[in-house]
Amino acid sequence: MTKTFSRILIANRGEIACRVIRTAQRMGIGTVAVYSDADAHALHVAMADEAVNIGPAPVTDSYLRADHIIAAALKTGAEAIHPGYGFLSENPGFVDAVVKAGLVFIGPSADSIRAMGLKDAAKRLMEKAGVPVVPGYHGEAQELVVLASKAREIGYPVLIKARAGGGGKGMRKVDDPNDFAESLGSARREAKSAFGDDRVLVEKYIAKPRHIEVQVFGDNHGNVVHLYERDCSLQRRHQKVIEEAPAPGITAEVRAAMTNAAVKAAQAINYSGAGTIEFIVDATEGLKPDRFWFMEMNTRLQVEHPVTEMITGLDLVEWQLRVAAGEKLPLTQKQIALNGHAIEARLYAEDPAKSFLPATGTLHHLAFPASVQDGAVRVETGVRAGDTISPFYDPMIAKLVVHGADRTAALAAMESALTQTEIAGTTTNAPFLTALIRHEGFAAGDVDTGLIDRDLAGLIVPVAIEAGSKELAILYASGLLKRPVLGDPWTALRGYSHNSALAYPVVLANGNNTVRYGVSVHGDERYAISGADTTTLLRVRHEPACWHVTGKGINLRAKTVAIPHGVAVLSRGAAATFNIADPFLLAEAAGSGGDRLTAPMPGLVKSVRVTVGDHVKKGQILLVLEAMKMEHTISAPHDGTIVEIASEGSQVKEKSSLVRFEEAASVDSTKN
Ligand code: ADP
């Protein structure tokens, strides 16, 4: 490998910045990260050799500030800028500015980007180059009457698309000519506000459409190759959810037709670097060589490029760097082989049950599948445990990418990767992705872009909290599980008491409601949890990676992870979180203030272990309360002196005062 650059700047954040940095590091290239105020402690900043702050959190003040980014590159001596995807990656003005500053843009020329930037012009260009284009009107006229008559000519249903569109914005399907005017108006308004350009095109709405795209690569020496296709038909609101390569059911004949058309498209604009030609395919009768049409070209690296890397064994970022440095493409078309099947799933902090509302939160726990090590699963992420998903950026947590010898093997690998992924602290779409992977139609390869919407109800099944999760959370909260099991039979009988089982109080909180439980030990690995009117007997064994909880109707293997004010119970890719209230803090809050402990539940004061005037140490047992048929020990939350205490044998109501004492610090201060 010849020398490419000695230092590059990555004008992006999150997983794609980390992805680019990794390849650069492998190639011995120095890396400069840029970051907004919100990302000062982000993974990509930690990974890079150097990092430059480019402004406040909003993207318009930071990641879209071409001037700040170019200044950062010049200041740090970077020779080239990798734009990642999104942000400035397809902005020809940025490319011009980068070049003008004497730097290399790692991507195509500004002219190539411009040629493909507007859907109408790109389609006209492709038609000229002999690439099949969706039948439709891509002309200049924008009057309602003209567009409506073109729509009639094309034949309903039609699709109105913003020519400047992206991310599915400004796009409206129209089934009935009577709705055309209204849909046009709303597509235009959306396009105006999203892109500042309300011009549209009208095209045939393809029935049972599949989205199949071809990865292309060009260099500055006139060479263009393809790296096979990706199927991205699993979409929601025109956004890709799961991508795979190769496309299910594709034949050699269809592949040849599509890849030829893609190479032709790239050649038509002297394309250099990584690009994607997106085709829409009519799959009503399977894949046919004359039923696919050019939709658009993405003149950058795509989110889903790893599936191509998995089936070709190539590093597309390395190719980008080498091509940008002036090298020829590393391989010829004949040398690029396709091996096995790869699938990518986009794991997001979002709530499918609430219309996929983006979620925020701190990732208190984040663990990816163990098989990541052997290469069967690849995880592309820009976050670590402890990081926060902020409202400023795309809430992607990771891309899980798997490879298998065939599609069946890849599907199985993805299902296990998803169920082994553990996330606590934010809602995620992991259960939705798992349901998709298990979807019969998807598993059979019968995909189209409408699949998710059609079967949405079945795909967003509420995550059933596994039986035993709450019980495990209560046991965790009792503190009994944490005690080490030693060989000594007495310590093994954790908390066991001969006469009656000693109960540890636990309060689970749900909003303003609290529910009280008592946990007692009934021998080795055996516990009883009593609620208001039930008692559950459980056996809890410690297995190498999890707890195994068994009891009536319960057979749960799960991990417990501490989260602020509670615990997350993680099992099979789902996280159930429980808020734990400290019964004594609750008691204090309910009391008259100061150092008062009140009864967490109504009961009988069974025994009193201290008297007024005693100096007590934090954790020392003060009295035992019998409630809900169990004993609850009340111990001192901190050092202090007893001022008042309930009398033995008395009945107390919930929240009535049990003990009042003075805190050690205040005792000390009265001495002066
Ligand atoms: P954007 O640039 O906004 O993402 P695209 O032109 O790439 O828009 O289209 C996005 C998605 O919309 C496609 O992947 C496909 O699912 C759907 N789509 C686009 N054009 C058509 C069409 N003519 N008929 C049916 N569906 C379409």
XYZ file of C-alpha atoms and ligand atoms in Angstrom:
699
model
C 0.000 0.000 0.000
C 1.397 3.358 -0.953
C 1.131 6.386 1.257
C -2.206 8.145 1.071
C -2.503 10.960 3.606
C -0.624 11.580 6.821
C -3.577 13.217 8.548
C -7.274 13.548 7.783
C -10.143 15.361 9.446
C -13.484 13.614 9.852
C -16.328 16.128 9.485
C -18.897 13.996 11.263
C -19.825 12.390 14.563
C -21.191 9.135 15.959
C -20.679 5.716 14.486
C -19.565 6.883 11.031
C -16.834 9.110 12.477
C -15.629 6.156 14.573
C -15.827 3.890 11.522
C -13.641 6.203 9.417
C -11.166 6.746 12.257
C -10.704 2.985 12.662
C -9.658 2.473 9.045
C -7.446 5.553 9.063
C -5.678 4.258 12.166
C -5.164 0.857 10.570
C -3.600 2.618 7.566
C -1.317 4.674 9.797
C -3.132 7.927 9.017
C -3.454 10.553 11.751
C -7.031 11.553 12.626
C -8.657 14.806 13.644
C -12.187 14.746 15.028
C -14.528 17.703 15.199
C -17.191 18.017 17.854
C -19.959 20.202 19.128
C -20.300 21.232 22.764
C -22.720 18.330 23.286
C -20.133 15.848 22.013
C -17.082 16.907 24.012
C -16.918 13.475 25.649
C -18.136 11.446 22.687
C -16.450 8.249 21.542
C -15.259 9.688 18.225
C -13.466 12.474 20.092
C -11.790 9.954 22.383
C -10.722 7.793 19.444
C -9.155 10.499 17.294
C -5.568 11.705 17.720
C -6.794 15.252 18.013
C -10.168 16.950 18.283
C -11.419 20.443 17.578
C -14.551 22.058 18.974
C -16.594 23.543 16.146
C -19.447 25.108 18.058
C -22.632 24.669 20.082
C -24.828 21.568 19.978
C -27.302 22.498 17.207
C -26.017 21.128 13.894
C -26.427 24.472 12.143
C -23.928 25.914 14.649
C -21.433 23.053 14.468
C -21.506 20.046 12.123
C -22.938 22.141 9.289
C -20.433 24.981 9.769
C -18.239 24.420 6.708
C -16.069 27.413 7.687
C -15.337 26.075 11.178
C -14.573 22.618 9.828
C -12.181 23.861 7.160
C -10.465 26.134 9.702
C -10.054 23.128 12.010
C -8.449 21.125 9.196
C -6.036 23.932 8.362
C -5.160 24.521 12.001
C -4.383 20.862 12.659
C -2.495 20.237 9.440
C -5.020 17.756 8.037
C -4.611 17.280 4.282
C -8.044 15.864 3.539
C -11.598 15.860 4.879
C -13.830 12.809 5.086
C -17.451 13.955 5.283
C -19.057 10.673 6.450
C -22.727 10.645 5.483
C -25.421 13.246 6.133
C -24.343 16.732 7.253
C -22.096 18.244 4.540
C -21.397 15.024 2.645
C -23.467 15.917 -0.421
C -23.048 19.656 -0.355
C -21.177 20.779 -3.478
C -20.549 24.222 -1.984
C -18.646 22.550 0.841
C -16.583 20.536 -1.647
C -15.703 23.746 -3.506
C -14.672 25.425 -0.267
C -12.549 22.434 0.787
C -10.743 22.397 -2.544
C -10.306 26.179 -2.486
C -8.627 25.866 0.920
C -6.058 23.549 -0.678
C -7.484 20.429 0.942
C -8.698 17.152 -0.551
C -12.374 16.218 -0.260
C -12.640 12.455 0.285
C -15.529 11.932 -2.090
C -16.655 12.832 -5.579
C -16.179 16.168 -7.334
C -18.571 19.043 -6.705
C -19.737 18.637 -10.315
C -20.695 14.976 -9.814
C -22.638 15.901 -6.681
C -24.400 18.737 -8.502
C -25.309 16.477 -11.429
C -27.083 14.092 -9.071
C -28.265 16.632 -6.512
C -31.649 17.394 -7.962
C -33.858 14.429 -8.737
C -35.367 15.934 -11.901
C -32.044 16.883 -13.532
C -30.469 13.583 -12.462
C -33.318 11.680 -14.081
C -32.995 13.615 -17.318
C -29.254 12.911 -17.329
C -29.786 9.212 -16.669
C -32.374 8.942 -19.418
C -29.783 10.372 -21.795
C -27.175 7.890 -20.596
C -29.523 4.995 -21.333
C -30.282 4.104 -17.732
C -33.916 3.059 -17.111
C -35.784 5.783 -15.213
C -39.210 5.556 -13.514
C -41.817 6.712 -16.043
C -42.855 10.198 -15.090
C -42.543 13.933 -15.615
C -39.180 15.462 -14.691
C -39.572 18.742 -16.549
C -39.415 22.386 -15.538
C -43.149 23.193 -15.588
C -44.652 23.442 -12.143
C -48.223 24.659 -12.736
C -50.942 22.568 -11.177
C -52.756 22.037 -14.491
C -49.617 20.806 -16.220
C -48.608 18.469 -13.406
C -52.156 17.152 -13.021
C -52.400 16.366 -16.715
C -48.961 14.691 -16.632
C -50.186 12.607 -13.696
C -53.186 11.514 -15.765
C -50.878 10.570 -18.649
C -48.590 8.583 -16.329
C -51.594 6.826 -14.799
C -52.610 6.641 -11.139
C -51.352 5.958 -8.563
C -48.581 8.513 -8.894
C -45.885 9.755 -6.587
C -45.137 13.449 -6.186
C -41.517 13.992 -5.156
C -39.611 17.086 -4.155
C -36.799 17.447 -6.672
C -34.482 18.509 -3.864
C -35.869 15.697 -1.678
C -34.156 13.392 0.721
C -35.173 11.228 3.641
C -38.625 10.750 2.170
C -39.561 14.394 2.730
C -41.791 16.191 0.281
C -43.080 12.924 -1.099
C -46.798 12.106 -1.526
C -48.504 9.104 -3.066
C -51.723 10.066 -4.835
C -54.309 7.380 -5.614
C -57.171 9.523 -6.813
C -56.987 12.416 -9.329
C -59.338 14.389 -7.048
C -56.654 14.439 -4.333
C -53.868 15.573 -6.639
C -54.115 19.314 -5.958
C -54.184 18.905 -2.212
C -51.285 16.413 -2.133
C -49.257 18.664 -4.404
C -49.819 21.560 -2.033
C -48.718 19.622 1.014
C -45.673 18.074 -0.737
C -44.649 21.586 -1.799
C -45.025 23.049 1.670
C -42.962 20.246 3.168
C -40.305 20.587 0.457
C -40.156 24.340 0.926
C -39.561 24.096 4.632
C -37.136 21.154 4.421
C -35.088 22.123 1.371
C -36.035 25.709 0.559
C -37.116 24.471 -2.885
C -40.729 23.576 -3.585
C -40.326 22.235 -7.108
C -41.505 18.683 -7.661
C -41.578 15.884 -10.175
C -44.318 13.363 -10.715
C -43.704 9.698 -11.381
C -45.472 6.395 -11.652
C -46.061 4.815 -8.281
C -44.536 1.391 -8.541
C -46.685 -1.425 -7.200
C -45.088 -3.778 -4.693
C -41.856 -1.820 -4.886
C -38.540 -3.132 -3.742
C -35.604 -0.854 -3.104
C -32.445 -2.387 -4.501
C -29.301 -0.320 -4.801
C -25.914 -0.953 -6.336
C -22.664 0.076 -4.672
C -20.348 1.633 -7.216
C -16.794 2.879 -6.966
C -14.883 5.085 -9.355
C -11.369 6.502 -9.414
C -9.751 9.529 -11.038
C -8.393 7.362 -13.859
C -11.701 6.587 -15.526
C -12.342 3.232 -13.859
C -15.722 2.335 -12.403
C -16.687 -0.964 -10.780
C -19.698 -2.191 -8.847
C -19.635 -4.075 -5.568
C -22.957 -5.859 -6.022
C -26.364 -4.871 -4.779
C -28.064 -4.261 -1.427
C -31.742 -4.741 -0.761
C -33.139 -1.982 1.432
C -36.833 -2.712 1.040
C -37.577 -2.859 4.740
C -38.453 0.774 5.292
C -40.604 2.869 7.522
C -41.661 6.284 6.266
C -39.173 5.821 3.418
C -36.343 5.316 5.890
C -34.314 2.127 5.781
C -34.594 -0.165 8.787
C -32.882 -3.391 7.736
C -30.558 -3.810 4.759
C -29.031 -6.891 3.248
C -26.812 -8.154 0.470
C -27.281 -9.859 -1.873
C -30.932 -9.073 -2.700
C -33.178 -12.057 -1.916
C -34.249 -13.876 -5.070
C -32.028 -11.949 -7.466
C -30.945 -13.885 -10.549
C -27.639 -13.568 -12.412
C -29.555 -11.990 -15.290
C -31.214 -9.294 -13.163
C -27.987 -8.622 -11.305
C -26.109 -8.155 -14.565
C -28.749 -5.726 -15.844
C -28.776 -3.688 -12.641
C -25.047 -3.529 -12.072
C -24.450 -2.624 -15.729
C -26.971 0.202 -15.475
C -25.337 1.397 -12.233
C -21.844 1.448 -13.716
C -23.215 3.296 -16.753
C -24.824 5.867 -14.459
C -21.570 6.477 -12.572
C -19.582 6.711 -15.791
C -22.021 9.290 -17.140
C -20.866 11.727 -14.451
C -17.166 10.703 -14.314
C -17.746 9.464 -10.828
C -14.889 9.092 -8.392
C -15.154 7.529 -4.942
C -17.929 5.536 -3.261
C -21.457 6.003 -4.544
C -24.787 4.239 -4.644
C -27.271 3.971 -7.461
C -30.725 3.407 -6.014
C -33.255 1.527 -8.099
C -36.907 0.973 -7.520
C -38.039 -2.454 -8.588
C -41.503 -3.722 -9.450
C -41.611 -7.050 -7.637
C -45.187 -8.056 -8.445
C -43.850 -10.980 -10.486
C -40.464 -11.470 -8.869
C -37.362 -9.659 -10.083
C -37.236 -9.058 -13.835
C -34.417 -7.471 -15.863
C -36.808 -4.898 -17.365
C -38.630 -3.931 -14.159
C -36.170 -1.756 -12.317
C -35.691 1.970 -12.662
C -33.164 4.547 -11.506
C -34.407 6.558 -8.520
C -31.400 8.546 -7.424
C -27.704 8.433 -6.761
C -26.205 8.987 -3.342
C -22.823 10.531 -3.899
C -21.257 9.401 -0.644
C -20.668 6.409 1.582
C -24.009 4.987 2.753
C -25.116 4.047 6.256
C -25.517 0.462 5.059
C -22.096 0.097 3.384
C -20.989 -2.555 5.939
C -23.205 -5.237 4.360
C -21.271 -4.756 1.128
C -18.010 -4.964 3.052
C -19.157 -8.192 4.693
C -19.946 -9.941 1.390
C -16.899 -8.634 -0.496
C -14.366 -8.658 2.325
C -13.313 -5.136 1.319
C -12.909 -1.954 3.365
C -14.783 0.775 1.504
C -13.285 3.560 3.613
C -9.809 2.351 2.683
C -10.854 2.470 -0.974
C -12.189 5.992 -0.493
C -8.912 7.150 1.026
C -6.805 5.528 -1.672
C -8.934 6.882 -4.505
C -8.961 10.378 -2.977
C -5.169 10.240 -2.755
C -5.066 9.608 -6.495
C -4.585 5.846 -6.572
C -6.311 3.578 -9.036
C -9.097 1.295 -7.774
C -7.404 -1.509 -5.821
C -9.257 -4.273 -7.710
C -10.737 -4.866 -11.133
C -14.346 -5.975 -11.556
C -13.302 -9.606 -12.060
C -11.384 -9.631 -8.794
C -14.374 -8.568 -6.706
C -16.120 -11.689 -5.436
C -19.375 -12.078 -3.572
C -19.318 -14.343 -0.557
C -22.274 -15.387 1.613
C -24.996 -13.110 2.917
C -24.927 -10.050 5.178
C -27.684 -8.219 7.036
C -27.610 -4.900 8.891
C -30.140 -3.709 11.458
C -30.281 -0.121 12.658
C -30.624 -0.010 16.398
C -32.201 3.249 17.525
C -33.181 4.915 20.770
C -36.826 5.236 19.818
C -40.193 3.973 20.940
C -41.966 1.959 18.223
C -45.146 1.911 20.338
C -45.244 5.725 20.276
C -44.966 6.125 16.511
C -41.204 5.579 16.733
C -40.732 8.743 18.726
C -36.999 9.323 19.218
C -35.987 8.581 22.770
C -33.239 10.163 24.807
C -31.524 9.036 27.947
C -28.318 7.752 29.403
C -27.125 4.317 28.346
C -26.577 2.989 31.848
C -25.776 -0.378 30.434
C -24.682 -1.258 26.911
C -23.330 -4.642 25.945
C -23.104 -6.127 22.491
C -23.027 -9.813 21.545
C -19.995 -11.774 22.608
C -19.614 -13.237 19.138
C -18.449 -9.824 17.939
C -14.955 -11.178 18.517
C -15.136 -13.941 15.927
C -16.305 -11.672 13.158
C -19.759 -13.155 12.645
C -21.246 -9.993 14.111
C -19.930 -6.545 13.515
C -21.074 -3.650 15.638
C -20.756 -0.100 14.371
C -21.402 2.304 17.171
C -20.491 5.764 18.331
C -21.541 5.383 21.949
C -20.391 3.608 25.090
C -22.078 2.678 28.340
C -22.614 5.875 30.289
C -23.072 8.019 27.166
C -26.210 10.048 26.672
C -28.466 9.980 23.638
C -29.126 13.680 23.246
C -32.039 15.278 21.431
C -29.658 17.123 19.090
C -28.706 14.294 16.775
C -29.870 11.119 15.148
C -30.724 8.709 17.992
C -28.865 5.774 16.480
C -27.223 3.559 19.072
C -25.544 1.092 16.737
C -25.699 -0.826 13.536
C -25.568 -4.573 14.003
C -24.143 -6.299 10.964
C -23.988 -10.044 10.586
C -22.581 -12.372 7.976
C -23.562 -15.961 7.245
C -22.837 -18.560 4.608
C -26.364 -17.982 3.286
C -29.447 -15.889 4.082
C -30.842 -18.400 6.572
C -27.581 -18.400 8.501
C -27.424 -14.599 8.417
C -31.007 -14.295 9.699
C -30.243 -16.651 12.567
C -27.075 -14.703 13.376
C -29.037 -11.433 13.425
C -31.715 -12.845 15.677
C -29.134 -14.001 18.161
C -27.170 -10.741 17.890
C -30.318 -8.754 18.675
C -31.344 -10.890 21.604
C -27.832 -10.760 23.038
C -27.675 -6.979 22.891
C -28.265 -5.444 26.303
C -29.306 -1.842 26.696
C -30.644 -0.161 29.799
C -31.450 3.495 30.214
C -33.407 4.256 27.078
C -36.203 2.717 25.045
C -34.953 1.038 21.886
C -36.332 -0.521 18.733
C -34.529 -3.829 19.447
C -37.751 -5.803 20.072
C -39.207 -4.340 16.866
C -36.101 -5.380 14.909
C -36.296 -8.858 16.390
C -39.960 -9.124 15.378
C -38.998 -8.037 11.859
C -36.261 -10.650 11.594
C -38.817 -13.270 12.667
C -41.460 -11.967 10.241
C -42.538 -14.841 7.998
C -42.592 -12.801 4.788
C -39.181 -11.308 5.475
C -37.735 -14.666 6.409
C -39.049 -16.035 3.100
C -37.411 -13.146 1.224
C -40.800 -11.817 0.147
C -40.027 -8.165 0.849
C -41.297 -4.850 -0.430
C -41.252 -1.311 0.897
C -44.812 -1.645 2.246
C -44.113 -4.670 4.431
C -43.483 -2.816 7.681
C -46.479 -0.504 7.419
C -48.822 -3.331 6.465
C -47.800 -5.496 9.392
C -46.970 -2.756 11.870
C -49.471 -3.899 14.494
C -47.902 -7.338 14.614
C -44.388 -5.933 14.694
C -44.835 -3.583 17.625
C -45.998 -6.094 20.106
C -45.591 -4.546 23.533
C -42.547 -6.058 25.128
C -43.932 -8.522 27.617
C -41.991 -8.268 30.830
C -40.886 -11.815 31.458
C -42.411 -13.536 34.475
C -40.042 -13.251 37.391
C -38.492 -9.933 36.304
C -40.220 -7.940 39.025
C -39.402 -10.575 41.616
C -35.750 -10.512 40.584
C -35.797 -6.712 40.848
C -37.251 -6.981 44.375
C -34.626 -9.507 45.409
C -31.938 -7.258 43.944
C -33.354 -4.298 45.856
C -33.400 -6.259 49.099
C -29.621 -6.519 48.857
C -29.783 -10.238 49.619
C -28.475 -11.315 46.225
C -25.293 -9.323 46.578
C -24.000 -11.259 49.559
C -21.205 -13.638 48.694
C -21.932 -17.331 48.939
C -19.141 -18.861 50.954
C -18.494 -22.484 51.861
C -19.531 -21.850 55.444
C -23.106 -23.105 55.870
C -23.978 -20.191 58.142
C -22.990 -17.493 55.676
C -24.539 -19.521 52.896
C -27.845 -19.161 54.693
C -27.887 -15.492 53.960
C -30.187 -13.620 56.274
C -31.680 -16.855 57.520
C -33.152 -16.723 60.992
C -34.315 -19.753 62.961
C -37.523 -18.612 64.492
C -39.266 -16.672 61.835
C -37.707 -15.509 58.595
C -36.328 -11.983 58.928
C -37.829 -9.778 56.234
C -36.087 -7.031 54.333
C -38.358 -4.247 53.151
C -38.365 -3.222 49.500
C -40.398 -0.445 47.956
C -40.892 -0.277 44.215
C -41.992 3.083 42.920
C -44.058 3.746 39.852
C -44.548 7.464 39.428
C -46.098 8.623 42.690
C -47.300 5.167 43.613
C -45.244 2.902 45.770
C -45.705 -0.781 46.372
C -44.170 -2.425 49.397
C -42.730 -5.891 49.657
C -40.890 -7.909 52.226
C -38.177 -10.353 51.255
C -37.061 -13.170 53.489
C -34.550 -15.958 53.093
C -35.847 -19.488 53.322
C -32.668 -21.469 53.061
C -29.900 -21.564 50.525
C -30.906 -19.897 47.239
C -34.530 -19.761 48.403
C -36.485 -16.627 49.092
C -40.012 -15.503 49.823
C -41.403 -12.206 48.612
C -44.565 -10.991 50.311
C -46.727 -8.317 48.870
C -49.991 -7.007 50.277
C -51.790 -10.311 49.889
C -49.523 -12.772 48.162
C -46.298 -14.535 48.949
C -44.071 -15.821 46.150
C -41.516 -18.493 46.812
C -38.488 -18.451 44.578
C -35.224 -20.197 44.002
C -32.430 -18.032 42.620
C -29.259 -19.594 41.328
C -26.230 -17.698 40.195
C -25.161 -18.841 36.756
C -21.946 -17.572 35.131
C -23.563 -14.691 33.230
C -26.962 -14.299 34.861
C -29.404 -15.194 37.607
C -31.690 -18.150 37.112
C -34.970 -17.540 38.913
C -37.484 -20.357 39.271
C -40.806 -20.504 41.043
C -44.466 -21.041 40.283
C -44.873 -19.924 36.652
C -41.365 -18.453 36.671
C -38.315 -19.689 34.826
C -36.201 -16.647 34.084
C -32.584 -16.196 33.161
C -31.667 -12.544 33.470
C -29.014 -10.069 34.453
C -29.522 -7.249 36.896
C -27.911 -3.898 36.212
C -27.976 -0.959 38.584
C -29.445 2.190 37.100
C -29.985 5.463 38.965
C -32.834 4.956 41.450
C -33.449 1.423 40.355
C -32.517 -1.710 38.547
C -32.836 -3.012 35.009
C -33.595 -6.688 34.492
C -32.170 -7.761 31.145
C -33.195 -10.919 29.410
C -33.373 -11.985 25.778
C -32.762 -8.564 24.304
C -35.374 -6.799 26.429
C -34.837 -4.579 29.436
C -37.440 -4.155 32.173
C -36.641 -1.308 34.526
C -37.866 -0.895 38.080
C -37.569 2.132 40.301
C -36.560 1.335 43.811
C -37.503 3.731 46.556
C -35.501 3.667 49.738
C -38.136 2.809 52.366
C -36.333 4.943 54.926
C -35.876 7.923 52.710
C -39.554 7.662 51.931
C -40.238 7.459 55.634
C -38.159 10.549 56.296
C -39.866 12.476 53.565
C -43.211 11.492 55.014
C -42.156 12.399 58.552
C -41.963 15.827 60.111
C -38.510 16.421 58.687
C -35.290 16.030 60.587
C -34.094 12.616 61.589
C -37.265 10.697 61.851
C -37.843 7.157 60.709
C -41.435 6.244 60.132
C -43.089 2.895 59.621
C -42.867 1.856 55.951
C -46.070 -0.153 56.481
C -48.537 -0.778 59.314
C -47.297 -3.327 61.837
C -46.274 -4.365 65.304
C -43.094 -3.182 66.987
C -41.705 -6.620 67.734
C -38.505 -5.679 69.461
C -36.641 -2.495 70.285
C -32.838 -2.806 70.334
C -31.817 0.673 71.571
C -32.939 3.204 74.173
C -33.150 6.981 74.252
C -29.705 8.538 74.565
C -27.899 5.662 72.829
C -25.278 6.624 70.255
C -25.874 4.501 67.192
C -23.785 3.750 64.137
C -25.011 3.834 60.582
C -26.579 0.470 59.717
C -27.135 -0.523 63.361
C -30.470 -2.273 63.910
C -32.766 -0.048 65.952
C -35.946 -2.060 66.048
C -37.787 -4.871 64.348
C -41.208 -4.261 62.923
C -43.518 -7.118 62.106
C -45.676 -6.369 59.151
C -47.266 -8.398 56.399
C -46.461 -11.576 58.332
C -42.790 -10.816 58.200
C -40.155 -9.054 60.181
C -38.561 -5.897 58.906
C -35.419 -4.571 60.486
C -35.213 -0.817 60.822
C -31.619 0.341 60.965
C -29.950 3.711 61.361
C -29.412 5.512 58.041
C -26.423 7.327 59.590
C -24.613 7.778 62.907
C -26.525 9.619 65.611
C -28.132 9.709 69.045
C -31.601 8.314 69.819
C -34.022 10.997 70.965
C -37.296 9.111 70.792
C -38.274 5.528 70.021
C -41.515 3.547 69.732
C -42.217 1.121 72.524
C -41.984 -2.614 72.120
C -45.302 -4.326 71.507
C -47.015 -1.212 70.160
C -49.053 -1.241 66.964
C -48.012 1.418 64.484
C -49.760 2.824 61.462
C -48.069 3.364 58.133
C -45.893 6.491 58.281
C -46.201 6.842 62.039
C -42.997 7.738 63.831
C -40.750 4.873 64.952
C -37.504 6.563 65.820
C -36.221 10.104 66.062
C -32.556 10.763 66.476
C -30.007 13.476 66.089
C -27.433 13.149 63.388
C -23.825 12.726 64.535
C -22.694 15.957 62.886
C -25.305 18.053 64.692
C -24.400 16.365 67.987
C -20.785 17.401 67.420
C -21.670 20.979 66.654
C -23.602 21.382 69.942
C -20.409 20.544 71.804
C -18.738 23.802 70.757
P -35.603 10.321 -0.783
O -34.468 10.950 -1.521
O -36.507 11.339 -0.159
O -35.159 9.265 0.171
P -36.191 8.419 -2.871
O -36.457 8.883 -4.233
O -34.844 7.847 -2.582
O -36.503 9.627 -1.881
O -37.296 7.387 -2.443
C -37.377 6.902 -1.125
C -38.263 5.666 -1.051
O -39.586 5.977 -1.522
C -37.830 4.513 -1.908
O -36.870 3.717 -1.269
C -39.128 3.772 -2.145
O -39.463 3.021 -1.011
C -40.138 4.888 -2.240
N -40.364 5.267 -3.641
C -39.659 6.168 -4.347
N -40.113 6.280 -5.596
C -41.154 5.440 -5.700
C -42.068 5.105 -6.751
N -41.999 5.666 -7.949
N -43.016 4.188 -6.495
C -43.128 3.616 -5.286
N -42.314 3.900 -4.256
C -41.343 4.799 -4.450
